[in-house]
XYZ file of C-alpha atoms in Angstrom:
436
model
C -21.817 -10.131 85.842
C -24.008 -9.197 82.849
C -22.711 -7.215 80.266
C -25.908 -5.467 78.476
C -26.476 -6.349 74.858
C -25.018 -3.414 72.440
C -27.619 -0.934 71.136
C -27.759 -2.363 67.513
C -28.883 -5.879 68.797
C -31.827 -4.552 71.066
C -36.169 -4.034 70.043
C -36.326 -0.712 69.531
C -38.560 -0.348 72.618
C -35.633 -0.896 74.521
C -33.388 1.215 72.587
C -35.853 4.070 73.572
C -35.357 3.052 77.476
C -39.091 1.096 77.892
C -38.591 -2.298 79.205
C -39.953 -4.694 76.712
C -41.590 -7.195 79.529
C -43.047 -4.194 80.972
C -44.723 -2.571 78.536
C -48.331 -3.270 79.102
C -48.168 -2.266 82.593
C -47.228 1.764 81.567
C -49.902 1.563 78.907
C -52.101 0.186 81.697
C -50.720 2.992 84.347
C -51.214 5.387 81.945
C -55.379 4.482 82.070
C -55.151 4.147 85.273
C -53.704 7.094 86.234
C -56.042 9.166 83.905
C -59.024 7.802 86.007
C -57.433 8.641 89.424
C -56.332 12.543 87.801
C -59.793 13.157 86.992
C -60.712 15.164 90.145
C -57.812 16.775 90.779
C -58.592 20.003 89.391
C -61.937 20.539 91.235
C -61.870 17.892 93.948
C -61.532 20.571 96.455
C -64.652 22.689 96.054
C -66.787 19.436 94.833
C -65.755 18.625 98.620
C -67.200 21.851 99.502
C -70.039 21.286 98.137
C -70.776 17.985 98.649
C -71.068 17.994 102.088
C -67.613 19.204 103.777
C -69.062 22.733 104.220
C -66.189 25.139 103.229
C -62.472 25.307 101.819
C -61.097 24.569 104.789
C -62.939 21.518 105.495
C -62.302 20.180 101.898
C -58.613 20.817 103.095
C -59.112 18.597 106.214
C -60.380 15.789 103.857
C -57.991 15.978 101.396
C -55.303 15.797 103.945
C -56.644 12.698 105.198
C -56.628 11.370 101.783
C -52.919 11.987 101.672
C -52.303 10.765 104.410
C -53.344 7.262 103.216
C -51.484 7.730 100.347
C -48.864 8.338 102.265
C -49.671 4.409 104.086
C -50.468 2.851 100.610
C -47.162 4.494 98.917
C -44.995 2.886 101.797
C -46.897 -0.184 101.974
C -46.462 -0.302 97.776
C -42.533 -1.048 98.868
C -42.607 -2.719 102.024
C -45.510 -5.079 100.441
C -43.940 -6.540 97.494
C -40.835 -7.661 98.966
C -42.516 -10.048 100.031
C -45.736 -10.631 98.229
C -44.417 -9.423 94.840
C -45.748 -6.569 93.032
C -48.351 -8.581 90.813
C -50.437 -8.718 93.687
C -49.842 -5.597 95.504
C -51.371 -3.808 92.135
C -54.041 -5.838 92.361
C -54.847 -4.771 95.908
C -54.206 -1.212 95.268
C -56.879 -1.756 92.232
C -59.791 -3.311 94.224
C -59.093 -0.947 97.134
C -59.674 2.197 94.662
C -62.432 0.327 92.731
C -64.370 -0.460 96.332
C -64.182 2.868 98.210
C -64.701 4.962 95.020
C -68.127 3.324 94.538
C -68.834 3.827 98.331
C -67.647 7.553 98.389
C -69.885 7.911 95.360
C -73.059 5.656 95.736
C -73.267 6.433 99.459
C -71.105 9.469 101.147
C -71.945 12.264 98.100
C -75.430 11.494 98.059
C -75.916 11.653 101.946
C -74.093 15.190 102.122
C -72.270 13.293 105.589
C -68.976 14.848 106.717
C -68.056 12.248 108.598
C -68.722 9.509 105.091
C -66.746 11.628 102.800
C -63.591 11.686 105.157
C -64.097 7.838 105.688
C -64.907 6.741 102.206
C -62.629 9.270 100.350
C -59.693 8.698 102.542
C -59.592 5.131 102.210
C -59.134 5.103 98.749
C -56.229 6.931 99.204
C -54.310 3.447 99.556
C -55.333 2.066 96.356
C -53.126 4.455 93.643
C -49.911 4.353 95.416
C -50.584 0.217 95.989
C -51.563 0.206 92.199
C -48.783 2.673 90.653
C -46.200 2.169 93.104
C -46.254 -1.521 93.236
C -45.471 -1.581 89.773
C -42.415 0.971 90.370
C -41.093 -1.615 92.522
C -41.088 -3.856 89.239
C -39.836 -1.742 86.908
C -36.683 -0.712 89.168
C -36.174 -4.634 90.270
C -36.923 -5.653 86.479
C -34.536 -3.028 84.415
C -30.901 -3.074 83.588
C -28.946 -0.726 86.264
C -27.563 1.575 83.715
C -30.930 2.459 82.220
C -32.883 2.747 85.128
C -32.557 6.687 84.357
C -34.720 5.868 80.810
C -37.260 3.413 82.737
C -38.145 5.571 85.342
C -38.907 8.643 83.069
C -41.135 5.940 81.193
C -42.839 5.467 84.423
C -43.439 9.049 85.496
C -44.836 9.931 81.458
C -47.153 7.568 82.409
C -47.630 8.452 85.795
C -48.378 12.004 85.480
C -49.557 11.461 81.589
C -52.843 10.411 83.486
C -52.418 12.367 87.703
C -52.866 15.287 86.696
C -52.616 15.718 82.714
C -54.939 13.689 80.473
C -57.180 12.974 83.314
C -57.549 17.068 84.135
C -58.443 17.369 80.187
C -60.644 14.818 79.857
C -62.766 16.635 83.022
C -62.227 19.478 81.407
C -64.329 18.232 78.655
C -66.869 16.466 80.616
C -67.346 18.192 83.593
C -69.226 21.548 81.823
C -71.344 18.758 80.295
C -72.329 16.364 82.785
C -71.325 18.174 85.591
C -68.137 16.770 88.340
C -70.359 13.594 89.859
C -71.157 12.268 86.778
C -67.432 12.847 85.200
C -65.954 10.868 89.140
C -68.062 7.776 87.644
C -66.062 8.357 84.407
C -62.735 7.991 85.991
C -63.817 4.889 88.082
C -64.321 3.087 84.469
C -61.156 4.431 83.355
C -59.092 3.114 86.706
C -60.575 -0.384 86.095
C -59.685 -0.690 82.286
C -56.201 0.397 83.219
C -55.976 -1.753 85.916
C -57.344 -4.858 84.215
C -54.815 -4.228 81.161
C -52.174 -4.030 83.190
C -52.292 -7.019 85.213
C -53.410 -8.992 82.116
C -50.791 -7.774 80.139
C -48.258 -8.522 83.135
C -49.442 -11.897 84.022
C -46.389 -13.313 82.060
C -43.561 -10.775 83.066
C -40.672 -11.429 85.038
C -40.434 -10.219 88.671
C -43.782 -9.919 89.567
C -43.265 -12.122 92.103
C -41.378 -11.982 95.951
C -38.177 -9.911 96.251
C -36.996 -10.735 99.596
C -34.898 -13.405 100.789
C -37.422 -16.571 101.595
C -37.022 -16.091 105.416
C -38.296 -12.457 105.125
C -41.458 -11.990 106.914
C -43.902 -9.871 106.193
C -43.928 -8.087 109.621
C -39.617 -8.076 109.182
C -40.018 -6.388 105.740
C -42.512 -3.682 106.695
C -40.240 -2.789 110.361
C -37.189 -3.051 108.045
C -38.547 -0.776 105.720
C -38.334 2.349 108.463
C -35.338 1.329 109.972
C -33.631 1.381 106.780
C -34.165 5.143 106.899
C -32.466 5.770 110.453
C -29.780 3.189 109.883
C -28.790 4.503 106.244
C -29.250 7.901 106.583
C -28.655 8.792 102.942
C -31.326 6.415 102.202
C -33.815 8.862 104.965
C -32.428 11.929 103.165
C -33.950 10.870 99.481
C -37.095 10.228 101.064
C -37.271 14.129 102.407
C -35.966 15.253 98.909
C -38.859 13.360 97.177
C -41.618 14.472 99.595
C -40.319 18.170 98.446
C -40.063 17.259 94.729
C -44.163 17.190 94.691
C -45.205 18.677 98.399
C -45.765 22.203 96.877
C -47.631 20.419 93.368
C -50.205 18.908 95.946
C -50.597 21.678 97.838
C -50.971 24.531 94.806
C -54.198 22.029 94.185
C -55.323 22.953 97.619
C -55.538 26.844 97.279
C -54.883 28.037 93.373
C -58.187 26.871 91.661
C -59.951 29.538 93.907
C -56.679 31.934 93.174
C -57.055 31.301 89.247
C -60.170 30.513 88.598
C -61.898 33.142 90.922
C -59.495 35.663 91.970
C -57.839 36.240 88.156
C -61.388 35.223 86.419
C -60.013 32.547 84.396
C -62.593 30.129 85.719
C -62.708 26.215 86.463
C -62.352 25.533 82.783
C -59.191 28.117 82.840
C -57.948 26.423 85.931
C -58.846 22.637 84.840
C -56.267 23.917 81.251
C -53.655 24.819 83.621
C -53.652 21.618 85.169
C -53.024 19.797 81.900
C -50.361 22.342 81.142
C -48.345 21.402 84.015
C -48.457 17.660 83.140
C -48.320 18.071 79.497
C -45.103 19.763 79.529
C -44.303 16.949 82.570
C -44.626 13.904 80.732
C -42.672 14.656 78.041
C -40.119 16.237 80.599
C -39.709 13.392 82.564
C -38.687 11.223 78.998
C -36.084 13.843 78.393
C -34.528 13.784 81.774
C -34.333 10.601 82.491
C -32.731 9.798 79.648
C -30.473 13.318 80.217
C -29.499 11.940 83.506
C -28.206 8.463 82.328
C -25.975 10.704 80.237
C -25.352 13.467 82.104
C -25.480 12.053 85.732
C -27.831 11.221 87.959
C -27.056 13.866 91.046
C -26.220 16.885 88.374
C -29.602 16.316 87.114
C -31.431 15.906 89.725
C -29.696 19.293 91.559
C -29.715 21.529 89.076
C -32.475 20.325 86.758
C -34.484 19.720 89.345
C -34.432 21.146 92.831
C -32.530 25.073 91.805
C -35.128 24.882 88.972
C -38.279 23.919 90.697
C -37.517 26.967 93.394
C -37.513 29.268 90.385
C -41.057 28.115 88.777
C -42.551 27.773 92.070
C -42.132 31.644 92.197
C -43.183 31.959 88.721
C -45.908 29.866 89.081
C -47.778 32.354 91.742
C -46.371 35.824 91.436
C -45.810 36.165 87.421
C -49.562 35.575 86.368
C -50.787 37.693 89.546
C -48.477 40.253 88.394
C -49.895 39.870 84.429
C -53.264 38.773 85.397
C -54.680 39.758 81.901
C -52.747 37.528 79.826
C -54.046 34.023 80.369
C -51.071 32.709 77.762
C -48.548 34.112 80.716
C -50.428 31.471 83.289
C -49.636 28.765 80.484
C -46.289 29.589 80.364
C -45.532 29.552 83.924
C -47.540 26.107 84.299
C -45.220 24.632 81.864
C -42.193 25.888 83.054
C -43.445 24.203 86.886
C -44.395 20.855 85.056
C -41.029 20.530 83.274
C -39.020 21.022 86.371
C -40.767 18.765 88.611
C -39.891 15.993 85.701
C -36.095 16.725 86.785
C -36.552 14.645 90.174
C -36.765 11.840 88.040
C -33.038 10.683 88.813
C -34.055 10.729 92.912
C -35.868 7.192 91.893
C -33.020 5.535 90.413
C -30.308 7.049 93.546
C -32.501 5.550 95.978
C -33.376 2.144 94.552
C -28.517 2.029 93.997
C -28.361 3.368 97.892
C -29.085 0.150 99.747
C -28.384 -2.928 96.860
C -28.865 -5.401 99.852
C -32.350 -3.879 100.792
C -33.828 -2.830 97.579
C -37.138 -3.566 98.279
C -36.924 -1.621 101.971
C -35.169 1.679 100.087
C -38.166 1.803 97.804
C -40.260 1.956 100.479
C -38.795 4.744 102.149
C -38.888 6.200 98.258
C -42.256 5.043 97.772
C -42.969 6.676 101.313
C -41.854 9.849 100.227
C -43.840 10.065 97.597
C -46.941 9.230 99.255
C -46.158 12.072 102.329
C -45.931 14.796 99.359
C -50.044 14.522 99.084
C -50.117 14.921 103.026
C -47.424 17.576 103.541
C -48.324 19.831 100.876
C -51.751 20.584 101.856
C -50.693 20.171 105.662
C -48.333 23.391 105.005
C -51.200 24.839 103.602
C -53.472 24.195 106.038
C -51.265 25.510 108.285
C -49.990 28.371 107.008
C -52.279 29.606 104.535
C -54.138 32.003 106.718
C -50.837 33.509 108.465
C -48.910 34.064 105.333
C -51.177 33.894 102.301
C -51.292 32.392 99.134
C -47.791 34.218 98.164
C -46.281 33.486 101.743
C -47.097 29.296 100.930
C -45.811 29.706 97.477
C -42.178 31.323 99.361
C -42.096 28.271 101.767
C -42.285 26.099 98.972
C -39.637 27.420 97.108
C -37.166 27.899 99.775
C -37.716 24.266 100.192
C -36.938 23.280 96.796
C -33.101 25.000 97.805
C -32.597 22.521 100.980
C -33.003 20.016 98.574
C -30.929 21.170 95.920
C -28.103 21.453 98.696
C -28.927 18.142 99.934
C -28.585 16.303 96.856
C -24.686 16.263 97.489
C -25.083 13.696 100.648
C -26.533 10.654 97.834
C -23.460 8.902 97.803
C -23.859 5.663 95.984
C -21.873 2.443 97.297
C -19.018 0.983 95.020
C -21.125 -2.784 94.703
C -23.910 -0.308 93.021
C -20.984 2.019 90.813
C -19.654 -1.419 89.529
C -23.123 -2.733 89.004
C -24.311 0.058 86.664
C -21.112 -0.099 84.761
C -21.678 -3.800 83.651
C -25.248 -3.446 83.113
C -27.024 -5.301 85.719
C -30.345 -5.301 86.721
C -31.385 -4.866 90.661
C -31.373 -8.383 91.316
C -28.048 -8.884 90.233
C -26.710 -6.103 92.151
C -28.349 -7.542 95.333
C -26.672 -11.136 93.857
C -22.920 -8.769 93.567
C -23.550 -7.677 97.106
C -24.226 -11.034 98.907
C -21.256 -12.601 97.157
C-alpha cells in the first residue's frame, strides 16, 4: 500500500487534481478536441447541402458516424489493455487525419451520398481512439482518491474543445470563409493537438500494456462485453453514461433548425449557444469532480447530475420557445444544460473502482457508453422526431435522465476498491491489492 504524499509536499499541479506526467496530453486533447468540435454546430445542414439531400438524410449520416464512435470508444478500452494507450491515440489520430482529408478532398466535392456516409463515418473511430485512449491513461495513471479531480481535468478538456472552443472558433470563421473552408481549419487543429500530445507523452508512465502478459488481444476485446453481463453493475454505468450525453447529441440533430430558424436567432445565434453549453461545461466539470471527491461520488453523480440534467433538458426546449424574444433567456438555459451534464463526471471514476481486476475491460464498457450516446441520441430522434416533435424528444430525454438518477443507487463499489481509495493508490495498485 501507498499512502499519498500530504498536500503541502505536492507541485501545485497536483494539488489542483492534474496529474503532473499527464499534463501535455490535456493541453494536447484540448487542441484536439477543438478541431473535432468545429462542425458540430452546423454539421447537419452542411450534410444537407453537401450532397445528403435533406434533414433527414443528414440524420442517417450522422447516425452512422455515431455509430463508429460508438466502435472506436469501445475499442479505445478494449485496445489498450493490451497495446497501451500511447498507441491507441496514435491510431485514433491517423484514422481522423486520413478520412477527414478523404471526406473533404473527395466525398464534398463529388456531392455522392453514398461517399459522405463512407468517408464521414469512418472517421468516427478516430476521436474516441484519440480521446478515449488517453482516458484509459489518466484513470490507470492517477492516485485512486483523486480520480474525481483527474477526470474533471479530462472532461474541461474534452468538452473545452467538442463542442465549446471549437463551436466559437466556427463561429468566427464560418461567416467568413464559409463551413468547407473552416472543416480544413479543424483538420490542422486535430493534428497539432495530436502531435503535442503524443510528443509531450512519449516519456509518461503507463502508456504502455495494461493487461496481464497472457492477455490476447482477441481475449481482451470478448472480455470487454462479457464484463458487462457478468458484472452487471459494471453494464448498468455503461446505460447511465450513454444517457448522461444521448439527449446533448441528439439536441445537435434537430435544434439548430429550432433556434436558428424557427426562433430567428440564426446559425451565428445557434453556433453561441453551442459554446454556452460547453463554456459553462468545462468549468463545471472542474468543480464537480473535485465536489465529488469531497462530497461523494454517487451523491454527485445522482443529484448533481442525473435529477438535474432532467430539469435543464426541459428548460433547454420549452423556456426559450416560451420567451422566444429574449435571446439572453436561450443563454441561460444553455448554461444551466452544460453545467449539469459536467455532474456525470463521478460515473468515470465508479466504473473504472467496479471491476479492480478488469480495469481495462470496465473502461471499455465506460468508454462504450460514451461512444453509443452519439448513436442513440440521434437514433431517438430519428425515430421519434416526426411522431412526437421537437418537445415530445426533448420529454423522452428527460424522463431518461430520472431512470438514471434512480439507477445510480445499484453502483456498489467492492471493499479491495473502498480500501484502495482510502490509502491512495493508483489503478494499478488496486489491481496489485486484488490479485494478492
Amino acid at each position: 500500500m501507498t499512502a499519498s504524499a500530504p498536500a503541502e509536499s505536492r507541485h501545485f499541479i497536483e494539488r489542483i487534481g492534474l496529474p503532473r506526467n499527464l499534463a501535455w496530453g490535456f493541453l494536447g486533447l484540448l487542441f484536439f478536441m477543438i478541431g473535432d468540435g468545429v462542425e458540430s454546430g452546423f454539421i447537419a445542414p452542411f450534410l444537407a447541402e453537401s450532397g445528403a439531400g435533406d434533414a433527414t438524410r443528414a440524420a442517417v449520416v450522422i447516425t452512422a458516424y455515431g455509430l463508429t464512435v460508438t466502435l472506436g470508444a469501445w475499442l479505445a478500452g478494449a485496445l489498450s489493455d493490451v497495446w497501451g494507450p500511447r498507441r491507441v491515440m496514435m491510431i485514433g489520430l491517423g484514422v481522423w487525419g486520413v478520412m477527414e482529408v478523404v471526406f473533404l478532398a473527395v466525398a464534398v466535392p463529388s456531392g455522392n451520398f453514398t461517399l459522405l456516409l463512407v468517408a464521414y463515418g469512418l472517421r468516427g473511430f478516430g476521436y474516441p481512439l484519440f480521446a478515449y485512449g488517453f482516458l484509459v491513461w489518466v484513470l490507470a495513471a492517477s492516485p485512486s482518491n483523486r480520480l474525481g479531480s483527474a477526470v474533471g481535468w479530462f472532461y474541461f478538456a474534452f468538452t473545452g474543445g467538442l463542442p465549446t472552443l471549437g463551436s466559437l472558433l466556427a463561429s468566427g470563421t464560418e461567416p467568413i470563409i464559409g463551413k468547407y473552408m473552416t472543416l480544413w481549419i479543424s483538420l490542422g487543429m486535430v493534428v497539432a493537438g495530436g502531435i503535442v500530445s503524443l510528443a509531450g507523452l512519449r516519456n509518461a508512465h503507463g502508456g504502455g500494456r495494461l493487461a496481464d502478459p497472457h492477455v490476447t488481444t482477441g481475449q481482451s476485446i470478448l472480455n470487454s462485453v462479457a464484463i458487462a453481463f457478468k458484472r452487471p453493475r459494471v453494464g448498468l454505468g455503461c446505460v447511465i453514461r450513454i444517457i448522461n450525453t444521448a439527449p446533448q447529441f441528439g439536441f445537435l440533430v434537430f435544434l439548430p433548425m429550432v433556434f436558428a430558424d424557427q426562433l430567428g436567432f440564426g446559425t451565428p445565434g445557434w453556433l453561441l449557444l453551442v459554446f454556452t453549453i460547453g463554456f459553462a461545461n468545462i468549468f463545471a466539470n472542474l468543480f464537480f469532480g473535485i465536489l465529488s471527491d469531497k462530497l461523494g461520488w454517487h451523491r454527485t453523480l445522482r443529484w448533481g447530475g442525473c435529477f438535474a440534467s432532467a430539469a435543464s433538458a426541459l428548460a433547454f426546449y420549452f423556456v426559450p420557445m416560451h420567451v422566444s424574444q429574449e435571446y439572453w433567456v436561450a443563454v441561460a438555459c444553455a448554461a444551466f444544460f452544460g453545467i449539469t451534464l459536467a455532474g456525470f463526471t463521478p460515473i468515470s471514476v465508479l466504473m473504472s473502482l467496479m471491476a479492480p481486476d478488469q480495469k481495462g475491460n470496465s473502461i471499455a464498457v465506460l468508454n462504450l457508453g460514451a461512444g453509443a450516446a452519439t448513436f442513440v441520441g440521434p437514433g431517438i430522434v430519428a425515430a421519434f422526431l416526426g411522431l412526437v416533435g421537437p418537445g415530445g424528444v426533448t420529454i423522452i430525454f428527460a424522463a431518461l435522465y430520472v431512470i438514471a438518477g434512480i439507477a445510480v443507487s445499484g453502483l456498489k463499489l467492492p471493499k479491495e476498491a473502498l480500501d484502495a481509495v482510502a490509502h491512495g493508490e493508483t489503478m494499478e495498485e488496486v489491481h496489485e491489492a486484488h490479485d494478492a
